[in-house]
Tab-separated table of C-alpha atoms and ligand atoms in Angstrom:
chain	number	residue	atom	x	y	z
H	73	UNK	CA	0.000	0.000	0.000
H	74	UNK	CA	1.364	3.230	-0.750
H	75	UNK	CA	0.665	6.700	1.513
H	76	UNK	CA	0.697	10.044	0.533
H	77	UNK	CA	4.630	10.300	1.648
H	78	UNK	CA	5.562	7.931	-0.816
H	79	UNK	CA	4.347	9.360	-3.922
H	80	UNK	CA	6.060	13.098	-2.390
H	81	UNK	CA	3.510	14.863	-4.389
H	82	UNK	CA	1.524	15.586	-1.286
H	83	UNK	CA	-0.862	19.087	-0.841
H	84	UNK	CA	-1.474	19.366	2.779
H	85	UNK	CA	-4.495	21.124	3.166
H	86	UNK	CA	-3.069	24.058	4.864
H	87	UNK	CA	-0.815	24.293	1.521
H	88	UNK	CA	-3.643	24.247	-0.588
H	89	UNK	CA	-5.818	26.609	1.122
H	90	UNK	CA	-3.000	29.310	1.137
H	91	UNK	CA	-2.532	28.839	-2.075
H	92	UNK	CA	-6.538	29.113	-3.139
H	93	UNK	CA	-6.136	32.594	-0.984
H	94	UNK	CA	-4.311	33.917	-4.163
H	95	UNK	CA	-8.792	33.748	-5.818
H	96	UNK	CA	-9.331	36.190	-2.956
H	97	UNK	CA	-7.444	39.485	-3.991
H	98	UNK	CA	-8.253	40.924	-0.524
H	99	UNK	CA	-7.487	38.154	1.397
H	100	UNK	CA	-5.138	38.288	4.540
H	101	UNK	CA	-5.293	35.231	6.154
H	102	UNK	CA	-7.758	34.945	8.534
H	103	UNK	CA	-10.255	32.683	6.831
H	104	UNK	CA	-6.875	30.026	6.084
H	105	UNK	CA	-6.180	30.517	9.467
H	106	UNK	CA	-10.028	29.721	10.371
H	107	UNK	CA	-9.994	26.523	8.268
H	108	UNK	CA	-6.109	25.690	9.234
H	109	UNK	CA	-8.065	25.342	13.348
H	110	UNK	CA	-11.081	23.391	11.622
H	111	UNK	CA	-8.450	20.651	10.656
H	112	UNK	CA	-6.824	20.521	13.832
H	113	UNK	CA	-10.007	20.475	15.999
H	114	UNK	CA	-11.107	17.466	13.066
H	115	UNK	CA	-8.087	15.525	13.992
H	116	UNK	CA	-8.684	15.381	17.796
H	117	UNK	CA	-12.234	14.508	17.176
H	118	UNK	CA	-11.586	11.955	14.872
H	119	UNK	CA	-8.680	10.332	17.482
H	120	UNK	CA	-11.446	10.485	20.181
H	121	UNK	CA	-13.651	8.780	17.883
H	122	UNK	CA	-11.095	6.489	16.847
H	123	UNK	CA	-10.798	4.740	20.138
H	124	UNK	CA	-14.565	5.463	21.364
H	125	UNK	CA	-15.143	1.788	22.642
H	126	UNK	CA	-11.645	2.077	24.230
H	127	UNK	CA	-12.177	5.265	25.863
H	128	UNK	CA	-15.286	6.043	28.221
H	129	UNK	CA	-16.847	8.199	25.662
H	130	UNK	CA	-19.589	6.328	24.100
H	131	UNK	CA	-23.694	6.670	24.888
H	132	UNK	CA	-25.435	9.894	26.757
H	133	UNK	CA	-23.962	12.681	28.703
H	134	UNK	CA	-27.132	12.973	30.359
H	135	UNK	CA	-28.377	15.977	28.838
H	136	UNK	CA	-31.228	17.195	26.416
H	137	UNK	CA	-30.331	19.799	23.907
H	138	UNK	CA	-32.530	22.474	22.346
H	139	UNK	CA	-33.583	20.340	19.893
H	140	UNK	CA	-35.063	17.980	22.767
H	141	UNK	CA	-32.393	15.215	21.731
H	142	UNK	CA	-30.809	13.406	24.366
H	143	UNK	CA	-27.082	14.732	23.989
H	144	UNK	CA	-24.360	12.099	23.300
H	145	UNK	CA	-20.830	12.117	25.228
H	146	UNK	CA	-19.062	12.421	22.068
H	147	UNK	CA	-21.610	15.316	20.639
H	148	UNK	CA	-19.972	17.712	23.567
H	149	UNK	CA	-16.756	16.396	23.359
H	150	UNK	CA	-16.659	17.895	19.720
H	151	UNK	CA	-18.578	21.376	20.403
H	152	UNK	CA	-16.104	21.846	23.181
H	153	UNK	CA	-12.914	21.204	21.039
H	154	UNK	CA	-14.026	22.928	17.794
H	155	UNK	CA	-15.356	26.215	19.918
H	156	UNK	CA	-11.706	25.643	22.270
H	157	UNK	CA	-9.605	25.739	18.706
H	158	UNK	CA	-12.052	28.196	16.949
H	159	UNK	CA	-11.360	30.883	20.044
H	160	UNK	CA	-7.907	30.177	19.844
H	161	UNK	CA	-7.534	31.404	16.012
H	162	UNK	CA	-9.181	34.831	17.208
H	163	UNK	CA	-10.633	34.945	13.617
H	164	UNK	CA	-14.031	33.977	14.831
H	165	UNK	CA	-16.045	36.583	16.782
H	166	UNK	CA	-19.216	34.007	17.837
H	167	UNK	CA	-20.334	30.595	16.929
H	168	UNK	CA	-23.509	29.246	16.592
H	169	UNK	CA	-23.766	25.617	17.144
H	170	UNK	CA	-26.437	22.718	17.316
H	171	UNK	CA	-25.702	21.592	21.048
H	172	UNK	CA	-26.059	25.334	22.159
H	173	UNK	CA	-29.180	27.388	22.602
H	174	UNK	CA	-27.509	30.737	22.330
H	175	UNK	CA	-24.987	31.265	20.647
H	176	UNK	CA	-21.146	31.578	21.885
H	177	UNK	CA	-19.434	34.903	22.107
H	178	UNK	CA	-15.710	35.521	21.537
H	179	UNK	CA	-15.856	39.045	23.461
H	180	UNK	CA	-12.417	38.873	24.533
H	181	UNK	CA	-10.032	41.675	23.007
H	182	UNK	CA	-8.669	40.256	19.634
H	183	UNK	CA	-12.139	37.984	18.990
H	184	UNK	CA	-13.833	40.537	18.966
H	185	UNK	CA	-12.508	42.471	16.712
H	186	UNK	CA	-12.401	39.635	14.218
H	187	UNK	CA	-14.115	39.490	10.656
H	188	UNK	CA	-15.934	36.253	10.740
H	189	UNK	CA	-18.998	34.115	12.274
H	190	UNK	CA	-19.086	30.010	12.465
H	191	UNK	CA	-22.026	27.765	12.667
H	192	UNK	CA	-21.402	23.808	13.254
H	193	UNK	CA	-23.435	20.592	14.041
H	194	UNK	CA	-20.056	19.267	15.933
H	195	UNK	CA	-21.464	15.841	15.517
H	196	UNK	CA	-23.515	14.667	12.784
H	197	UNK	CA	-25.132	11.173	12.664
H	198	UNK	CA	-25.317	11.047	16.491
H	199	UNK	CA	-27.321	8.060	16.346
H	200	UNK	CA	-24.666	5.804	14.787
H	201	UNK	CA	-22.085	6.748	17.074
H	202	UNK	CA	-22.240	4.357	19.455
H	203	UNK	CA	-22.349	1.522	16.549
H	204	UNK	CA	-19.547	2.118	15.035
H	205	UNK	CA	-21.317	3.730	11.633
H	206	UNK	CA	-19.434	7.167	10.255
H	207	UNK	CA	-20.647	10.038	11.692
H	208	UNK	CA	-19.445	13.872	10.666
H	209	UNK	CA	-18.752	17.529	11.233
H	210	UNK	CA	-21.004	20.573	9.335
H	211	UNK	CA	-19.802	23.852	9.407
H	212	UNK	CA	-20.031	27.175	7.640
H	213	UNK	CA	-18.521	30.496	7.813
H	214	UNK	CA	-20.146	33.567	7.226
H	215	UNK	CA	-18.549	37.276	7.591
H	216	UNK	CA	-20.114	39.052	10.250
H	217	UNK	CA	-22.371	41.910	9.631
H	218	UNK	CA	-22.207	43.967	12.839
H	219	UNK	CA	-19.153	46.117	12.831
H	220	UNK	CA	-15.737	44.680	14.011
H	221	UNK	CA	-15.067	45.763	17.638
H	222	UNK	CA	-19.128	45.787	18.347
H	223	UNK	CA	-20.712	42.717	20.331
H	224	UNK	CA	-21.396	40.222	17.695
H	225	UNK	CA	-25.245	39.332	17.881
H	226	UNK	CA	-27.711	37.111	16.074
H	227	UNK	CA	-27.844	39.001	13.236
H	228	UNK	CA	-24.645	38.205	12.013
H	229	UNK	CA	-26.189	34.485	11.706
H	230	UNK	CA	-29.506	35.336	10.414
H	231	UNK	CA	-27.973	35.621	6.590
H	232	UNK	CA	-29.364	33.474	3.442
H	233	UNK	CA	-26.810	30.493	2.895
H	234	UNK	CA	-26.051	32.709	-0.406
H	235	UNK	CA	-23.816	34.507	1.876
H	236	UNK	CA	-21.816	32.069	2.964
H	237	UNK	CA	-17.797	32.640	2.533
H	238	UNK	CA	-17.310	28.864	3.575
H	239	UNK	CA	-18.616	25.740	3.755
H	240	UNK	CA	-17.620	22.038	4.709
H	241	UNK	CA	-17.832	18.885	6.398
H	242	UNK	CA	-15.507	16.247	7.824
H	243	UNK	CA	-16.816	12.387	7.650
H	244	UNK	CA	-15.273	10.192	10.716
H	245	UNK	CA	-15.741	7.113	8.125
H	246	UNK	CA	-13.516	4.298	6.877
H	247	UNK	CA	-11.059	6.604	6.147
H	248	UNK	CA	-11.201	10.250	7.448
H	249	UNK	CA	-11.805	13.165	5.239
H	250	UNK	CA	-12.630	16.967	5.194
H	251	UNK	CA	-14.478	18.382	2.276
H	252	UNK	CA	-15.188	22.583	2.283
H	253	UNK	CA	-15.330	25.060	-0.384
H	254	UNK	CA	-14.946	28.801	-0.413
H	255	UNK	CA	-16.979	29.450	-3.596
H	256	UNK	CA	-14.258	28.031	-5.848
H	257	UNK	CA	-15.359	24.481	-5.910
H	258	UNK	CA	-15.436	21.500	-4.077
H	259	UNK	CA	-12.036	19.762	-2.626
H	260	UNK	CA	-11.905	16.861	-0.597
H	261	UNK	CA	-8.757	16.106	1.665
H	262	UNK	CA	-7.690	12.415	3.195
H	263	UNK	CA	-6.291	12.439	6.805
H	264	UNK	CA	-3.295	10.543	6.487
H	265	UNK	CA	-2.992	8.888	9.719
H	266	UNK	CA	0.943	8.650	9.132
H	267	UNK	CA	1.437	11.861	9.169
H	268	UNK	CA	-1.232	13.419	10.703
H	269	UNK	CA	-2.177	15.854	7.885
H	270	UNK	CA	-5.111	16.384	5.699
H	271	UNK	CA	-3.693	15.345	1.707
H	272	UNK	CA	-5.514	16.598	-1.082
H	273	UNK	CA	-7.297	13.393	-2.655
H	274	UNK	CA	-10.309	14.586	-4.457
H	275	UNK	CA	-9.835	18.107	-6.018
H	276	UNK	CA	-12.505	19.713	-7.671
H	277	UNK	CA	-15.426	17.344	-6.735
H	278	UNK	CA	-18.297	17.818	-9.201
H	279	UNK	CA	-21.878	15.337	-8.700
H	280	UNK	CA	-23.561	13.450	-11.615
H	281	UNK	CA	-26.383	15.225	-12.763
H	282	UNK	CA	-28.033	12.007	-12.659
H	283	UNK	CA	-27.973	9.007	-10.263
H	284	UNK	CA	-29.095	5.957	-9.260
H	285	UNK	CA	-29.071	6.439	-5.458
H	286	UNK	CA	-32.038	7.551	-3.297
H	287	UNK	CA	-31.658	7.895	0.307
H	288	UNK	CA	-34.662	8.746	2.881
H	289	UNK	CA	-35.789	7.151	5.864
H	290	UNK	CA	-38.479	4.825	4.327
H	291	UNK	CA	-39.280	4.159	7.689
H	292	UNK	CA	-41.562	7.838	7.508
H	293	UNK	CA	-43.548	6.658	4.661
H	294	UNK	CA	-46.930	6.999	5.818
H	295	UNK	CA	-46.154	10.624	6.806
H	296	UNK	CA	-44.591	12.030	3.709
H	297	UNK	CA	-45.956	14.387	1.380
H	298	UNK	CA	-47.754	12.608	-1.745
H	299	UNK	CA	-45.406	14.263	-3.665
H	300	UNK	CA	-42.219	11.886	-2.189
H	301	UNK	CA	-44.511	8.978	-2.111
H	302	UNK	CA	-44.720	9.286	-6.273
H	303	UNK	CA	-41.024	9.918	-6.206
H	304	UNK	CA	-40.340	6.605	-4.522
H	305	UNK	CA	-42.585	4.715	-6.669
H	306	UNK	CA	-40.750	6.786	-9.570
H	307	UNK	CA	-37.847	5.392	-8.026
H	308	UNK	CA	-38.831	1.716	-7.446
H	309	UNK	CA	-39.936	1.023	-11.363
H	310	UNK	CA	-38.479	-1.372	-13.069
H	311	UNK	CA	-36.794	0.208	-16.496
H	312	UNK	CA	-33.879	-0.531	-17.507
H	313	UNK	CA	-33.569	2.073	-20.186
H	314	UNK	CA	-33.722	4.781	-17.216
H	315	UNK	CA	-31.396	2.797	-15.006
H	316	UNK	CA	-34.540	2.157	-12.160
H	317	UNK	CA	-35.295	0.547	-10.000
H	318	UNK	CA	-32.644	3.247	-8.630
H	319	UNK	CA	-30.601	1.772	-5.424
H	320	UNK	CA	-31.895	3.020	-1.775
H	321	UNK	CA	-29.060	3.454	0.825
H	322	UNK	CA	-29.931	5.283	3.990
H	323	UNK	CA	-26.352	5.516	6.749
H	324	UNK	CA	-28.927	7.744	8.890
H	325	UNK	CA	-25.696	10.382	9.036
H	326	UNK	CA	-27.019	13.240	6.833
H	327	UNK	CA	-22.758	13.893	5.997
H	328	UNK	CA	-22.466	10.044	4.973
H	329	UNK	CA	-25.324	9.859	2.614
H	330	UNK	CA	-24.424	12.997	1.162
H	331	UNK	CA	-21.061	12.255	0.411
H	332	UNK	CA	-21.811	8.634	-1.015
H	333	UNK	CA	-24.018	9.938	-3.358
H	334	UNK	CA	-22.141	13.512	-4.136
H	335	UNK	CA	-19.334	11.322	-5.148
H	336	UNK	CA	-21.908	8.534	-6.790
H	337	UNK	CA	-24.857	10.370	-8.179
H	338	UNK	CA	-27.905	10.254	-5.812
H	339	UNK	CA	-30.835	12.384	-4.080
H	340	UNK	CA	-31.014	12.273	-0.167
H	341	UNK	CA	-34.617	13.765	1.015
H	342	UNK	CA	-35.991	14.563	4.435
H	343	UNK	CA	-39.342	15.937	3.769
H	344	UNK	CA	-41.269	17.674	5.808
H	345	UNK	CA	-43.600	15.236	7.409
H	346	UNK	CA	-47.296	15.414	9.393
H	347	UNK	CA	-45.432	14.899	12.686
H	348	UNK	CA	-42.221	16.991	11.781
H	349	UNK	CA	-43.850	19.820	9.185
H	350	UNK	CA	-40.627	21.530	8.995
H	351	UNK	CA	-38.726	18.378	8.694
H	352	UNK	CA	-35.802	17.721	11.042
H	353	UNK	CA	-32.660	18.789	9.911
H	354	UNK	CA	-31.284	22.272	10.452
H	355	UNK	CA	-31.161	25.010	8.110
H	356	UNK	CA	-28.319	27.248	9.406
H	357	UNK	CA	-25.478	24.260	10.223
H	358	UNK	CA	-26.752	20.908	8.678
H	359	UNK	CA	-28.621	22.560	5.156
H	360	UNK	CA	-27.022	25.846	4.526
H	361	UNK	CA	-23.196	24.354	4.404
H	362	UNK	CA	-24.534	20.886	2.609
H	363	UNK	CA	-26.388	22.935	-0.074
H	364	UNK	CA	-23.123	25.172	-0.792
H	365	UNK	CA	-21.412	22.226	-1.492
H	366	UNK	CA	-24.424	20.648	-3.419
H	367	UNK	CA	-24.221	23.702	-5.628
H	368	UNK	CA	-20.250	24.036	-6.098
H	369	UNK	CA	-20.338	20.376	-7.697
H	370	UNK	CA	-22.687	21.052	-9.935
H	371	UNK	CA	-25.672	19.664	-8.149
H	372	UNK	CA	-29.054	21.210	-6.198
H	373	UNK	CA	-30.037	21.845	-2.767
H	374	UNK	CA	-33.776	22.405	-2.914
H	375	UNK	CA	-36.780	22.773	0.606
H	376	UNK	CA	-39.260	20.647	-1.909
H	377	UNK	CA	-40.172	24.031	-3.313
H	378	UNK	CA	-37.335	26.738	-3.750
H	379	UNK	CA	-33.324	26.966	-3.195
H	380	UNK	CA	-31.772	26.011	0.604
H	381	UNK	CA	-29.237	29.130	0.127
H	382	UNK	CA	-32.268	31.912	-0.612
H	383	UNK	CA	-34.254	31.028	2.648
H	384	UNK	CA	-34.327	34.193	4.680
H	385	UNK	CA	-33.174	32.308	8.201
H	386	UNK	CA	-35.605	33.269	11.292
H	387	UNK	CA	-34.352	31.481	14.185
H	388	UNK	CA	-30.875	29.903	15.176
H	389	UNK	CA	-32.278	26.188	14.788
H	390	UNK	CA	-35.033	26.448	12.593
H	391	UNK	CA	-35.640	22.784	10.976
H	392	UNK	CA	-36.448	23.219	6.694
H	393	UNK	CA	-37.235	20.105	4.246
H	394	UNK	CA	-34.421	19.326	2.428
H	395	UNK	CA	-33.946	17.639	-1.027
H	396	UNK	CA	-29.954	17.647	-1.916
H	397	UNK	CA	-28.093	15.885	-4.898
H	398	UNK	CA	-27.863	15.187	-8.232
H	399	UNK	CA	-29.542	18.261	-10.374
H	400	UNK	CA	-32.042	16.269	-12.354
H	401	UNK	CA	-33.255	14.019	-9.454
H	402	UNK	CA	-33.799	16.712	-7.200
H	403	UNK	CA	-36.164	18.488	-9.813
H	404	UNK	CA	-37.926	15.247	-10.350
H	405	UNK	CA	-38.918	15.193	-6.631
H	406	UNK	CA	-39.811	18.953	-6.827
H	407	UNK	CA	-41.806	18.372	-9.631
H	408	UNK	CA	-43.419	15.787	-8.089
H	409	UNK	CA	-44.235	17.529	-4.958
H	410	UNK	CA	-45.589	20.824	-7.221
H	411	UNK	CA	-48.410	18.189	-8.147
H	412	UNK	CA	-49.596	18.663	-4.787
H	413	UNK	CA	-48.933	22.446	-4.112
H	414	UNK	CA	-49.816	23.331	-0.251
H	415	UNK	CA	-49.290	20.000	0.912
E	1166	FBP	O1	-33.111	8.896	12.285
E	1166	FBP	P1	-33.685	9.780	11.234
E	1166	FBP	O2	-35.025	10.391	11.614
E	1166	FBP	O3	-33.739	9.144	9.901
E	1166	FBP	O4	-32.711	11.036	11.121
E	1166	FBP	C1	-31.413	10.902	10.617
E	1166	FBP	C2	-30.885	12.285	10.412
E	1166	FBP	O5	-30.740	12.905	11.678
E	1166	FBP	C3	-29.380	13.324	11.876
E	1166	FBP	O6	-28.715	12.356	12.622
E	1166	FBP	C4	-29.464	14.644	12.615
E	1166	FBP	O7	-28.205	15.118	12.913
E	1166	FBP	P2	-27.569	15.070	14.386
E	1166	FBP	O8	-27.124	13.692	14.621
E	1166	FBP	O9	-26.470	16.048	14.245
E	1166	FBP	O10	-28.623	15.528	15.353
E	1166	FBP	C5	-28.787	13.415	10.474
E	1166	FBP	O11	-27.420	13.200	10.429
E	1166	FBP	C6	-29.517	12.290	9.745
E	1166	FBP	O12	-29.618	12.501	8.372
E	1167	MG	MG1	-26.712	16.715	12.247
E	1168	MG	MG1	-25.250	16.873	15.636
């Protein structure tokens, strides 16, 4: 087996993202040095996760978070280390994060003064942590809109995803990798365990307009709009000339199924449903960052009815429908659920 020190033709991601600062005439630094402390908060999150059944780390902490989920051990050891390395950069003035109600102020001195805002789900797929399934990071980086030196404040983080500066994920999977992407496209990076750096592995990710993957928890059926009912029948015909039945796969980590099928060609959908009419995933740190991505690879990010990255965001953990992937099977599903407008 060859690593990435073999071959000597290694781009670290640091390396990289300096480099990509050169499509940013203004830049100076601070949003390379923001995404420099994402990969080093990744990297003790993925060793904790590494060793969970080793370490006492696995199951509940014991709390409930705002979202009325019961709060994994694992879930706070990851908002604690990516706020702990995001206030050391000094880049980020506040965070905004799925275990927290409020969001976190960097009022000291420097933070303050800084340019940018961060919103993260520390732990995505919470569910499969404690059976051994991958599980991610979702974050996204926003510049702030009340004036540097002022007390940051909601506003800054009630912005359309169109604003977005950054975007990414890390999956905790097989192999551990960071994807993100300023605007410029998509670029995924490999840790490489031997040398404890993220190595450029997929530059320049772009999705299949069309797939063969659908991913949605079947297990909702009853409850979902009429709309994704047709689409799954859509999906389950048998014709070869259209490549269906198409494949279901469903990890139950939103960062999982996304990146299977953004590197496959697929649709994952989690409609809004009679119990859950918003649906249950969160617009400002699970949607927003996944749709940016969506977008940057060619693909579409879509709330059954209009684009993820145009919703006007209301609240810090507002839940939205989502409908992400490959361009032509997420307007089939729109489509679809236009049939039954006000559903
Ligand atoms: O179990 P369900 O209802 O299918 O929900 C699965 C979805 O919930 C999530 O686990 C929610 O994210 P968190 O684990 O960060 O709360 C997504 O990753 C996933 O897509
Ligand atoms: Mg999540
Ligand atoms: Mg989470």
């Amino acid at each position: 087996m060859t690593t990435a020190t073999d071959s000597y033709n290694i781009t670290t991601l640091n390396e990289f993202v300096i480099r990509r600062q050169a499509d940013f005439p203004y830049a100076k630094g601070e949003l390379s040095r923001l995404l420099h402390h994402v990969g080093v908060a990744a990297k003790v999150v993925n060793k904790k996760i590494n060793k969970a059944g080793l370490v006492d780390i696995l199951g509940r902490a014991g709390d409930v978070n705002v979202q009325g989920e019961d709060v994994q051990k694992l879930d706070l050891f990851a908002n604690h280390h990516f706020i702990a390395a995001l206030r050391a950069t000094s880049e980020c003035c506040a965070i905004a994060s799925e275990e927290d109600q409020e969001i976190t102020l960097f009022d000291d001195g420097l933070s303050r003064d800084a340019k940018y805002v961060f919103c993260m789900d520390p732990l995505d797929g919470s569910s499969n942590l404690d059976v051994n399934v991958s599980v991610g990071t979702i974050f996204s980086i926003y510049r702030r809109v009340t004036e540097r030196g002022e007390h940051p404040d909601l506003s800054d983080f009630m912005q359309p995803g169109t604003e977005q500066v950054a975007a990414g994920y890390v999956i905790y999977g097989s192999s551990t990798m960071l994807v993100y992407t300023t605007g410029k496209g998509v670029h995924g990076f490999t840790l490489d365990p031997t040398i404890g750096e993220f190595c450029l592995s997929n530059p320049n990710i772009m999705t299949p307009q069309q797939g063969t993957i659908y991913s949605i928890n079947e297990g909702n059926y009853a409850h979902f709009p009429q709309g994704v009912k047709k689409y799954l029948k859509y999906c389950q015909v048998v014709d070869p000339d259209t490549h269906r039945p198409y494949t279901s796969r469903y990890i139950g980590s939103l960062v999982s199924d996304f990146h299977r099928n953004l590197l496959k060609g697929g649709v994952f959908m989690y409609p809004s449903t009679r119990k859950a009419p918003s649906g249950k995933l969160r617009l400002l740190y699970e949607c927003n960052p996944i749709a940016f991505i969506a977008e940057q690879a060619g693909g579409k990010a879509s709330d059954g009815v209009g684009r993820i990255l145009e919703i006007q965001p209301k609240d810090l953990h507002q839940r939205v429908p989502f409908y992400v992937g490959s361009r032509a099977m997420v307007e089939d599903v729109e489509a679809m659920l236009a049939e039954h407008p006000g559903e």
